[in-house]
PDB file of C-alpha atoms in Angstrom:
ATOM      1  CA  MET C   1      19.219   0.821  -7.069  1.00 92.00           C
ATOM      2  CA  LYS C   2      16.885  -1.324  -4.926  1.00 97.00           C
ATOM      3  CA  ILE C   3      13.973  -2.626  -6.943  1.00 98.00           C
ATOM      4  CA  ASP C   4      10.650  -4.325  -5.559  1.00 98.00           C
ATOM      5  CA  SER C   5       9.952  -6.630  -8.447  1.00 98.00           C
ATOM      6  CA  HIS C   6       6.245  -7.481  -7.678  1.00 98.00           C
ATOM      7  CA  ILE C   7       3.536  -4.892  -6.624  1.00 98.00           C
ATOM      8  CA  HIS C   8      -0.084  -4.140  -7.431  1.00 98.00           C
ATOM      9  CA  PHE C   9      -2.171  -1.329  -7.959  1.00 98.00           C
ATOM     10  CA  TRP C  10      -5.990  -0.988  -8.375  1.00 97.00           C
ATOM     11  CA  ILE C  11      -9.116   0.959  -7.996  1.00 96.00           C
ATOM     12  CA  TYR C  12     -11.416  -1.598  -6.104  1.00 94.00           C
ATOM     13  CA  ASP C  13     -14.436  -2.988  -8.274  1.00 92.00           C
ATOM     14  CA  PRO C  14     -16.189  -5.629  -6.390  1.00 90.00           C
ATOM     15  CA  VAL C  15     -16.937  -7.193  -9.937  1.00 88.00           C
ATOM     16  CA  LYS C  16     -13.594  -6.743 -11.646  1.00 89.00           C
ATOM     17  CA  ASP C  17     -12.010  -7.934  -8.453  1.00 90.00           C
ATOM     18  CA  ALA C  18     -14.070 -10.765  -7.393  1.00 88.00           C
ATOM     19  CA  TRP C  19     -11.183 -13.024  -6.332  1.00 90.00           C
ATOM     20  CA  ILE C  20     -11.223 -10.801  -3.277  1.00 91.00           C
ATOM     21  CA  ASP C  21     -13.303 -12.746  -1.187  1.00 91.00           C
ATOM     22  CA  ASP C  22     -14.316 -11.898   2.459  1.00 90.00           C
ATOM     23  CA  THR C  23     -11.299 -13.530   3.904  1.00 91.00           C
ATOM     24  CA  MET C  24      -9.115 -10.731   2.206  1.00 92.00           C
ATOM     25  CA  SER C  25     -11.450  -7.976   3.286  1.00 92.00           C
ATOM     26  CA  VAL C  26      -8.361  -5.661   3.722  1.00 94.00           C
ATOM     27  CA  LEU C  27      -7.848  -5.520  -0.027  1.00 95.00           C
ATOM     28  CA  LYS C  28     -11.494  -4.236  -0.430  1.00 94.00           C
ATOM     29  CA  GLY C  29     -10.283  -0.885  -0.986  1.00 95.00           C
ATOM     30  CA  ASP C  30      -7.972   1.365  -3.279  1.00 96.00           C
ATOM     31  CA  TYR C  31      -4.322   0.764  -3.501  1.00 97.00           C
ATOM     32  CA  LEU C  32      -2.661   3.501  -5.464  1.00 98.00           C
ATOM     33  CA  PRO C  33       0.892   4.684  -5.853  1.00 98.00           C
ATOM     34  CA  GLU C  34       0.439   7.651  -3.359  1.00 97.00           C
ATOM     35  CA  GLU C  35      -0.257   5.249  -0.656  1.00 97.00           C
ATOM     36  CA  LEU C  36       3.161   3.051  -1.418  1.00 98.00           C
ATOM     37  CA  VAL C  37       5.684   5.924  -1.622  1.00 98.00           C
ATOM     38  CA  PRO C  38       6.134   6.251   2.222  1.00 98.00           C
ATOM     39  CA  LEU C  39       6.487   2.744   2.282  1.00 98.00           C
ATOM     40  CA  LEU C  40       9.155   2.429  -0.350  1.00 98.00           C
ATOM     41  CA  ASP C  41      11.058   5.611   1.266  1.00 97.00           C
ATOM     42  CA  LYS C  42      11.043   3.930   4.830  1.00 97.00           C
ATOM     43  CA  ARG C  43      12.989   0.907   3.353  1.00 97.00           C
ATOM     44  CA  ARG C  44      14.836   2.960   1.040  1.00 97.00           C
ATOM     45  CA  VAL C  45      13.286   0.864  -2.187  1.00 98.00           C
ATOM     46  CA  ASP C  46      14.042   3.107  -5.397  1.00 98.00           C
ATOM     47  CA  GLY C  47      11.652   1.390  -7.783  1.00 98.00           C
ATOM     48  CA  VAL C  48       8.852  -1.149  -8.427  1.00 98.00           C
ATOM     49  CA  VAL C  49       7.614  -3.127 -11.182  1.00 98.00           C
ATOM     50  CA  ALA C  50       3.762  -3.157 -11.127  1.00 98.00           C
ATOM     51  CA  VAL C  51       1.911  -6.564 -12.170  1.00 98.00           C
ATOM     52  CA  GLN C  52      -1.339  -7.102 -13.550  1.00 98.00           C
ATOM     53  CA  ALA C  53      -4.152  -8.425 -11.130  1.00 97.00           C
ATOM     54  CA  ASP C  54      -6.887  -8.318 -13.912  1.00 96.00           C
ATOM     55  CA  GLN C  55      -6.902 -10.159 -17.250  1.00 96.00           C
ATOM     56  CA  SER C  56      -7.635  -7.522 -19.660  1.00 97.00           C
ATOM     57  CA  GLU C  57      -5.818  -5.167 -22.069  1.00 98.00           C
ATOM     58  CA  ASN C  58      -7.263  -2.347 -19.935  1.00 97.00           C
ATOM     59  CA  GLU C  59      -5.296  -3.344 -16.916  1.00 98.00           C
ATOM     60  CA  THR C  60      -2.181  -2.992 -19.059  1.00 98.00           C
ATOM     61  CA  HIS C  61      -3.122   0.599 -20.138  1.00 98.00           C
ATOM     62  CA  TYR C  62      -4.033   1.286 -16.681  1.00 98.00           C
ATOM     63  CA  LEU C  63      -0.592   0.337 -15.130  1.00 98.00           C
ATOM     64  CA  LEU C  64       1.368   2.090 -18.135  1.00 98.00           C
ATOM     65  CA  GLY C  65      -0.637   5.389 -17.314  1.00 98.00           C
ATOM     66  CA  LEU C  66       0.330   4.885 -13.599  1.00 98.00           C
ATOM     67  CA  ALA C  67       3.990   4.533 -14.787  1.00 98.00           C
ATOM     68  CA  ASP C  68       3.901   7.750 -17.007  1.00 97.00           C
ATOM     69  CA  HIS C  69       2.692   9.613 -13.840  1.00 97.00           C
ATOM     70  CA  HIS C  70       5.137   8.079 -11.347  1.00 98.00           C
ATOM     71  CA  ASP C  71       8.786   7.637 -12.030  1.00 97.00           C
ATOM     72  CA  PHE C  72       9.313   5.028  -9.445  1.00 98.00           C
ATOM     73  CA  ILE C  73       7.499   2.783 -11.165  1.00 98.00           C
ATOM     74  CA  LYS C  74      10.346   1.405 -13.392  1.00 98.00           C
ATOM     75  CA  GLY C  75       8.525  -1.690 -15.264  1.00 98.00           C
ATOM     76  CA  VAL C  76       5.221  -2.986 -15.823  1.00 98.00           C
ATOM     77  CA  VAL C  77       4.269  -6.505 -16.337  1.00 98.00           C
ATOM     78  CA  GLY C  78       0.850  -6.721 -18.322  1.00 98.00           C
ATOM     79  CA  TRP C  79      -1.872  -8.998 -19.713  1.00 98.00           C
ATOM     80  CA  VAL C  80      -2.291  -9.946 -23.283  1.00 98.00           C
ATOM     81  CA  ASP C  81      -4.395 -12.862 -24.600  1.00 98.00           C
ATOM     82  CA  PHE C  82      -1.985 -15.466 -25.876  1.00 98.00           C
ATOM     83  CA  ARG C  83      -4.686 -17.822 -27.207  1.00 97.00           C
ATOM     84  CA  SER C  84      -5.886 -15.070 -29.786  1.00 97.00           C
ATOM     85  CA  SER C  85      -5.222 -15.211 -33.380  1.00 97.00           C
ATOM     86  CA  ARG C  86      -4.218 -11.514 -33.174  1.00 97.00           C
ATOM     87  CA  VAL C  87      -1.895 -11.822 -30.237  1.00 98.00           C
ATOM     88  CA  GLU C  88       1.117 -11.283 -32.616  1.00 98.00           C
ATOM     89  CA  GLU C  89      -0.577  -7.819 -33.810  1.00 98.00           C
ATOM     90  CA  ARG C  90      -1.129  -6.901 -30.022  1.00 98.00           C
ATOM     91  CA  LEU C  91       2.470  -7.721 -28.835  1.00 98.00           C
ATOM     92  CA  GLU C  92       3.530  -5.382 -31.701  1.00 98.00           C
ATOM     93  CA  TYR C  93       1.236  -2.806 -30.562  1.00 98.00           C
ATOM     94  CA  PHE C  94       2.574  -2.999 -26.924  1.00 98.00           C
ATOM     95  CA  SER C  95       5.966  -2.946 -28.016  1.00 98.00           C
ATOM     96  CA  GLN C  96       5.815   0.892 -28.361  1.00 98.00           C
ATOM     97  CA  PHE C  97       5.973   1.128 -24.472  1.00 98.00           C
ATOM     98  CA  PRO C  98       9.447   0.977 -23.140  1.00 97.00           C
ATOM     99  CA  CYS C  99       8.190   0.746 -19.675  1.00 98.00           C
ATOM    100  CA  LEU C 100       6.272  -2.498 -20.647  1.00 98.00           C
ATOM    101  CA  LYS C 101       8.618  -5.440 -19.797  1.00 98.00           C
ATOM    102  CA  GLY C 102       6.499  -8.755 -20.017  1.00 98.00           C
ATOM    103  CA  PHE C 103       3.099 -10.450 -19.429  1.00 98.00           C
ATOM    104  CA  ARG C 104       1.497 -12.677 -17.032  1.00 98.00           C
ATOM    105  CA  HIS C 105      -1.417 -15.127 -16.964  1.00 98.00           C
ATOM    106  CA  ILE C 106      -3.210 -16.148 -13.846  1.00 97.00           C
ATOM    107  CA  VAL C 107      -2.615 -19.830 -14.705  1.00 98.00           C
ATOM    108  CA  GLN C 108      -3.057 -20.832 -11.252  1.00 96.00           C
ATOM    109  CA  ALA C 109      -6.974 -20.062 -11.571  1.00 95.00           C
ATOM    110  CA  GLU C 110      -7.474 -21.902 -14.691  1.00 97.00           C
ATOM    111  CA  GLN C 111      -9.257 -25.532 -14.277  1.00 96.00           C
ATOM    112  CA  GLN C 112      -7.132 -27.209 -16.777  1.00 97.00           C
ATOM    113  CA  GLN C 113      -3.778 -28.100 -14.983  1.00 96.00           C
ATOM    114  CA  ASP C 114      -1.690 -28.372 -17.798  1.00 98.00           C
ATOM    115  CA  TYR C 115      -2.731 -24.947 -19.240  1.00 98.00           C
ATOM    116  CA  LEU C 116       0.759 -24.177 -19.898  1.00 98.00           C
ATOM    117  CA  LEU C 117       1.120 -26.857 -22.575  1.00 98.00           C
ATOM    118  CA  ARG C 118      -2.233 -25.815 -24.819  1.00 98.00           C
ATOM    119  CA  ASP C 119      -1.308 -25.469 -28.407  1.00 98.00           C
ATOM    120  CA  ASP C 120      -2.958 -22.056 -28.748  1.00 98.00           C
ATOM    121  CA  PHE C 121      -1.284 -20.495 -25.558  1.00 98.00           C
ATOM    122  CA  CYS C 122       2.288 -21.759 -26.466  1.00 98.00           C
ATOM    123  CA  ARG C 123       1.708 -20.355 -29.950  1.00 98.00           C
ATOM    124  CA  GLY C 124       1.569 -17.099 -28.177  1.00 98.00           C
ATOM    125  CA  ILE C 125       4.283 -17.519 -26.034  1.00 98.00           C
ATOM    126  CA  SER C 126       6.596 -18.400 -28.787  1.00 98.00           C
ATOM    127  CA  LEU C 127       6.222 -14.669 -30.169  1.00 98.00           C
ATOM    128  CA  LEU C 128       7.197 -13.041 -27.021  1.00 98.00           C
ATOM    129  CA  ARG C 129      11.024 -13.238 -27.911  1.00 97.00           C
ATOM    130  CA  LYS C 130      10.603 -11.363 -31.134  1.00 97.00           C
ATOM    131  CA  PHE C 131       9.695  -8.309 -29.107  1.00 98.00           C
ATOM    132  CA  ASN C 132      11.755  -8.866 -26.100  1.00 98.00           C
ATOM    133  CA  PHE C 133       8.967  -9.423 -23.619  1.00 98.00           C
ATOM    134  CA  THR C 134       9.335 -11.684 -20.510  1.00 98.00           C
ATOM    135  CA  TYR C 135       6.858 -14.055 -19.203  1.00 98.00           C
ATOM    136  CA  ASP C 136       5.737 -14.463 -15.545  1.00 98.00           C
ATOM    137  CA  ILE C 137       4.320 -17.855 -14.454  1.00 98.00           C
ATOM    138  CA  LEU C 138       1.791 -17.767 -11.791  1.00 98.00           C
ATOM    139  CA  ILE C 139       1.370 -21.085 -10.649  1.00 98.00           C
ATOM    140  CA  TYR C 140       0.749 -23.531  -7.490  1.00 97.00           C
ATOM    141  CA  PRO C 141       3.224 -26.529  -6.695  1.00 97.00           C
ATOM    142  CA  LYS C 142       0.699 -28.742  -8.485  1.00 97.00           C
ATOM    143  CA  HIS C 143       1.618 -27.195 -11.635  1.00 98.00           C
ATOM    144  CA  LEU C 144       5.334 -27.389 -11.475  1.00 98.00           C
ATOM    145  CA  LYS C 145       5.807 -30.505 -13.440  1.00 97.00           C
ATOM    146  CA  TYR C 146       3.775 -28.773 -16.394  1.00 98.00           C
ATOM    147  CA  ALA C 147       5.817 -25.587 -16.068  1.00 98.00           C
ATOM    148  CA  VAL C 148       9.310 -27.510 -16.482  1.00 98.00           C
ATOM    149  CA  ASP C 149       7.872 -28.980 -19.900  1.00 98.00           C
ATOM    150  CA  PHE C 150       6.820 -25.310 -20.741  1.00 98.00           C
ATOM    151  CA  VAL C 151       9.884 -23.367 -20.427  1.00 98.00           C
ATOM    152  CA  LYS C 152      12.071 -26.373 -21.946  1.00 98.00           C
ATOM    153  CA  ARG C 153       9.885 -25.697 -25.288  1.00 98.00           C
ATOM    154  CA  PHE C 154      11.099 -22.100 -25.044  1.00 98.00           C
ATOM    155  CA  PRO C 155      15.064 -22.237 -24.248  1.00 98.00           C
ATOM    156  CA  ASP C 156      15.554 -18.709 -25.608  1.00 97.00           C
ATOM    157  CA  GLN C 157      12.882 -16.960 -24.227  1.00 98.00           C
ATOM    158  CA  LYS C 158      12.954 -15.133 -20.677  1.00 98.00           C
ATOM    159  CA  PHE C 159      11.003 -16.604 -17.757  1.00 98.00           C
ATOM    160  CA  VAL C 160      10.007 -15.542 -14.452  1.00 98.00           C
ATOM    161  CA  LEU C 161       8.700 -17.884 -11.863  1.00 98.00           C
ATOM    162  CA  ASP C 162       6.257 -16.000  -9.356  1.00 98.00           C
ATOM    163  CA  HIS C 163       6.399 -16.581  -5.631  1.00 97.00           C
ATOM    164  CA  LEU C 164       8.717 -19.522  -5.736  1.00 97.00           C
ATOM    165  CA  ALA C 165       5.505 -21.354  -7.144  1.00 98.00           C
ATOM    166  CA  LYS C 166       3.644 -20.802  -3.847  1.00 98.00           C
ATOM    167  CA  PRO C 167       4.829 -23.444  -1.661  1.00 97.00           C
ATOM    168  CA  ASP C 168       2.156 -24.676   0.999  1.00 97.00           C
ATOM    169  CA  ILE C 169       4.109 -22.946   3.941  1.00 97.00           C
ATOM    170  CA  LYS C 170       0.961 -22.995   6.146  1.00 96.00           C
ATOM    171  CA  ASN C 171       0.757 -26.877   6.311  1.00 95.00           C
ATOM    172  CA  GLY C 172       4.400 -27.292   6.126  1.00 93.00           C
ATOM    173  CA  ARG C 173       4.347 -29.202   2.687  1.00 92.00           C
ATOM    174  CA  PHE C 174       8.025 -28.934   1.494  1.00 95.00           C
ATOM    175  CA  GLN C 175       9.462 -32.348   0.245  1.00 96.00           C
ATOM    176  CA  ASP C 176       7.406 -32.555  -3.264  1.00 96.00           C
ATOM    177  CA  TRP C 177       7.539 -28.933  -4.034  1.00 97.00           C
ATOM    178  CA  ARG C 178      11.196 -29.024  -3.442  1.00 97.00           C
ATOM    179  CA  LYS C 179      11.787 -32.031  -5.738  1.00 97.00           C
ATOM    180  CA  ASP C 180       9.695 -30.578  -8.389  1.00 97.00           C
ATOM    181  CA  LEU C 181      11.283 -27.157  -8.084  1.00 97.00           C
ATOM    182  CA  GLN C 182      14.872 -28.711  -8.440  1.00 97.00           C
ATOM    183  CA  ALA C 183      14.362 -29.137 -12.059  1.00 96.00           C
ATOM    184  CA  PHE C 184      14.909 -25.327 -12.783  1.00 98.00           C
ATOM    185  CA  SER C 185      18.419 -25.494 -11.531  1.00 96.00           C
ATOM    186  CA  GLU C 186      19.886 -26.421 -14.830  1.00 96.00           C
ATOM    187  CA  LEU C 187      17.047 -23.981 -16.753  1.00 98.00           C
ATOM    188  CA  LYS C 188      19.112 -20.804 -16.809  1.00 97.00           C
ATOM    189  CA  HIS C 189      16.558 -18.671 -18.873  1.00 98.00           C
ATOM    190  CA  VAL C 190      14.126 -18.922 -15.735  1.00 98.00           C
ATOM    191  CA  SER C 191      14.579 -16.475 -12.866  1.00 98.00           C
ATOM    192  CA  CYS C 192      12.310 -16.323  -9.650  1.00 98.00           C
ATOM    193  CA  LYS C 193      10.640 -13.909  -7.696  1.00 98.00           C
ATOM    194  CA  MET C 194      11.187 -14.153  -3.715  1.00 96.00           C
ATOM    195  CA  ALA C 195       7.753 -12.838  -3.054  1.00 95.00           C
ATOM    196  CA  GLY C 196       4.166 -13.662  -1.764  1.00 92.00           C
ATOM    197  CA  LEU C 197       5.343 -16.135   0.803  1.00 96.00           C
ATOM    198  CA  VAL C 198       3.536 -14.576   3.824  1.00 97.00           C
ATOM    199  CA  THR C 199       0.366 -15.341   2.017  1.00 97.00           C
ATOM    200  CA  GLU C 200       1.168 -18.868   1.764  1.00 97.00           C
ATOM    201  CA  ALA C 201       1.939 -19.082   5.442  1.00 97.00           C
ATOM    202  CA  ASP C 202      -0.779 -18.928   8.499  1.00 97.00           C
ATOM    203  CA  TRP C 203      -1.991 -15.318   8.045  1.00 96.00           C
ATOM    204  CA  LEU C 204      -2.413 -14.758  11.725  1.00 94.00           C
ATOM    205  CA  GLN C 205       0.258 -17.022  13.307  1.00 96.00           C
ATOM    206  CA  TRP C 206       3.206 -16.964  11.190  1.00 97.00           C
ATOM    207  CA  LYS C 207       6.799 -16.675  12.273  1.00 95.00           C
ATOM    208  CA  PRO C 208       9.878 -15.556  10.629  1.00 94.00           C
ATOM    209  CA  ASP C 209      11.398 -19.149  11.187  1.00 94.00           C
ATOM    210  CA  ASP C 210       8.501 -20.533   8.902  1.00 96.00           C
ATOM    211  CA  PHE C 211      10.071 -19.105   5.709  1.00 96.00           C
ATOM    212  CA  GLY C 212      13.780 -19.974   6.122  1.00 96.00           C
ATOM    213  CA  ARG C 213      13.672 -23.464   4.495  1.00 96.00           C
ATOM    214  CA  TYR C 214      11.703 -22.233   1.528  1.00 97.00           C
ATOM    215  CA  ILE C 215      13.881 -19.167   0.840  1.00 96.00           C
ATOM    216  CA  SER C 216      17.155 -21.430   1.474  1.00 97.00           C
ATOM    217  CA  VAL C 217      15.881 -23.920  -1.342  1.00 97.00           C
ATOM    218  CA  GLY C 218      15.158 -20.774  -3.467  1.00 97.00           C
ATOM    219  CA  LEU C 219      18.661 -19.631  -3.274  1.00 97.00           C
ATOM    220  CA  GLU C 220      20.186 -22.921  -3.700  1.00 97.00           C
ATOM    221  CA  ILE C 221      18.092 -23.703  -6.893  1.00 98.00           C
ATOM    222  CA  PHE C 222      18.245 -20.409  -8.640  1.00 98.00           C
ATOM    223  CA  GLY C 223      21.234 -18.716  -7.008  1.00 96.00           C
ATOM    224  CA  PRO C 224      21.240 -14.989  -6.253  1.00 94.00           C
ATOM    225  CA  ASP C 225      21.496 -13.858  -9.812  1.00 96.00           C
ATOM    226  CA  ARG C 226      18.125 -15.378 -10.622  1.00 98.00           C
ATOM    227  CA  ILE C 227      16.294 -14.265  -7.589  1.00 97.00           C
ATOM    228  CA  MET C 228      14.140 -11.015  -7.415  1.00 97.00           C
ATOM    229  CA  PHE C 229      12.810  -9.600  -4.227  1.00 97.00           C
ATOM    230  CA  GLY C 230       9.021  -8.937  -4.224  1.00 98.00           C
ATOM    231  CA  SER C 231       6.843  -7.849  -1.647  1.00 98.00           C
ATOM    232  CA  ASP C 232       3.518  -8.617  -3.547  1.00 98.00           C
ATOM    233  CA  TRP C 233       2.068  -5.522  -1.718  1.00 98.00           C
ATOM    234  CA  PRO C 234      -0.994  -4.774  -0.926  1.00 98.00           C
ATOM    235  CA  VAL C 235      -1.887  -8.722  -1.234  1.00 98.00           C
ATOM    236  CA  CYS C 236       0.472  -9.145   1.398  1.00 98.00           C
ATOM    237  CA  THR C 237      -1.080  -7.042   3.834  1.00 97.00           C
ATOM    238  CA  THR C 238      -3.692 -10.072   4.428  1.00 97.00           C
ATOM    239  CA  ALA C 239      -0.908 -11.427   6.532  1.00 97.00           C
ATOM    240  CA  ALA C 240       1.996  -8.793   6.925  1.00 97.00           C
ATOM    241  CA  SER C 241       3.068  -5.092   6.584  1.00 97.00           C
ATOM    242  CA  TYR C 242       5.228  -3.893   3.889  1.00 97.00           C
ATOM    243  CA  ASN C 243       7.983  -3.344   6.342  1.00 96.00           C
ATOM    244  CA  GLN C 244       7.538  -6.873   7.857  1.00 96.00           C
ATOM    245  CA  VAL C 245       7.778  -8.459   4.497  1.00 96.00           C
ATOM    246  CA  CYS C 246      11.088  -6.467   3.691  1.00 94.00           C
ATOM    247  CA  GLU C 247      12.550  -7.808   6.944  1.00 92.00           C
TER     248      GLU C 247
END
């Protein structure tokens, strides 16, 4: 079975989706399962994992509702407030949904660079294993040193690093990113999504060769058994079609 591990769905709302600025005007519309199906069929992709784009439990329920009506949505990565004093109660509640595989927080948007190491946040993360949930790490390269410390605190927790930590492909920044990423080589409880790379390149002038060394480093550090393919559709459409990303 061929799985796209990272896609999004939404009904566009200019307030809720304020992160979509004018440079991403192509995303200012509705992106629903019906639109994705023919793209998956063309590439013979059998299923997808739907990942949160809004930080609310409503988003989690929305994605679970889509999964109930579309068999090709094999899993959901939702959102819960890890800093809440009620987080264990919320995780227990969400454990009733077999399609819900894990959670994510948009750490890349937090002003506090070491947000992952906050005591209240880590308390919430410490409860995930009890309910067999994963955690997706969404960060930039500047956060990698904190992410390494973060995952070392939870050696029995399954983590997924999104988008290879978003290397700055557009400006060719490579060495520092590679050095910081190298620490994950021995951290076997951390997997990685090979996704979202086209949006880190020059949206208008990228070339396939731009990605080679970044993909090679990902395979070198994580190995094929800890790498997942993801398209990051529809966000990828700011720079490339679904078919181009698969290629």
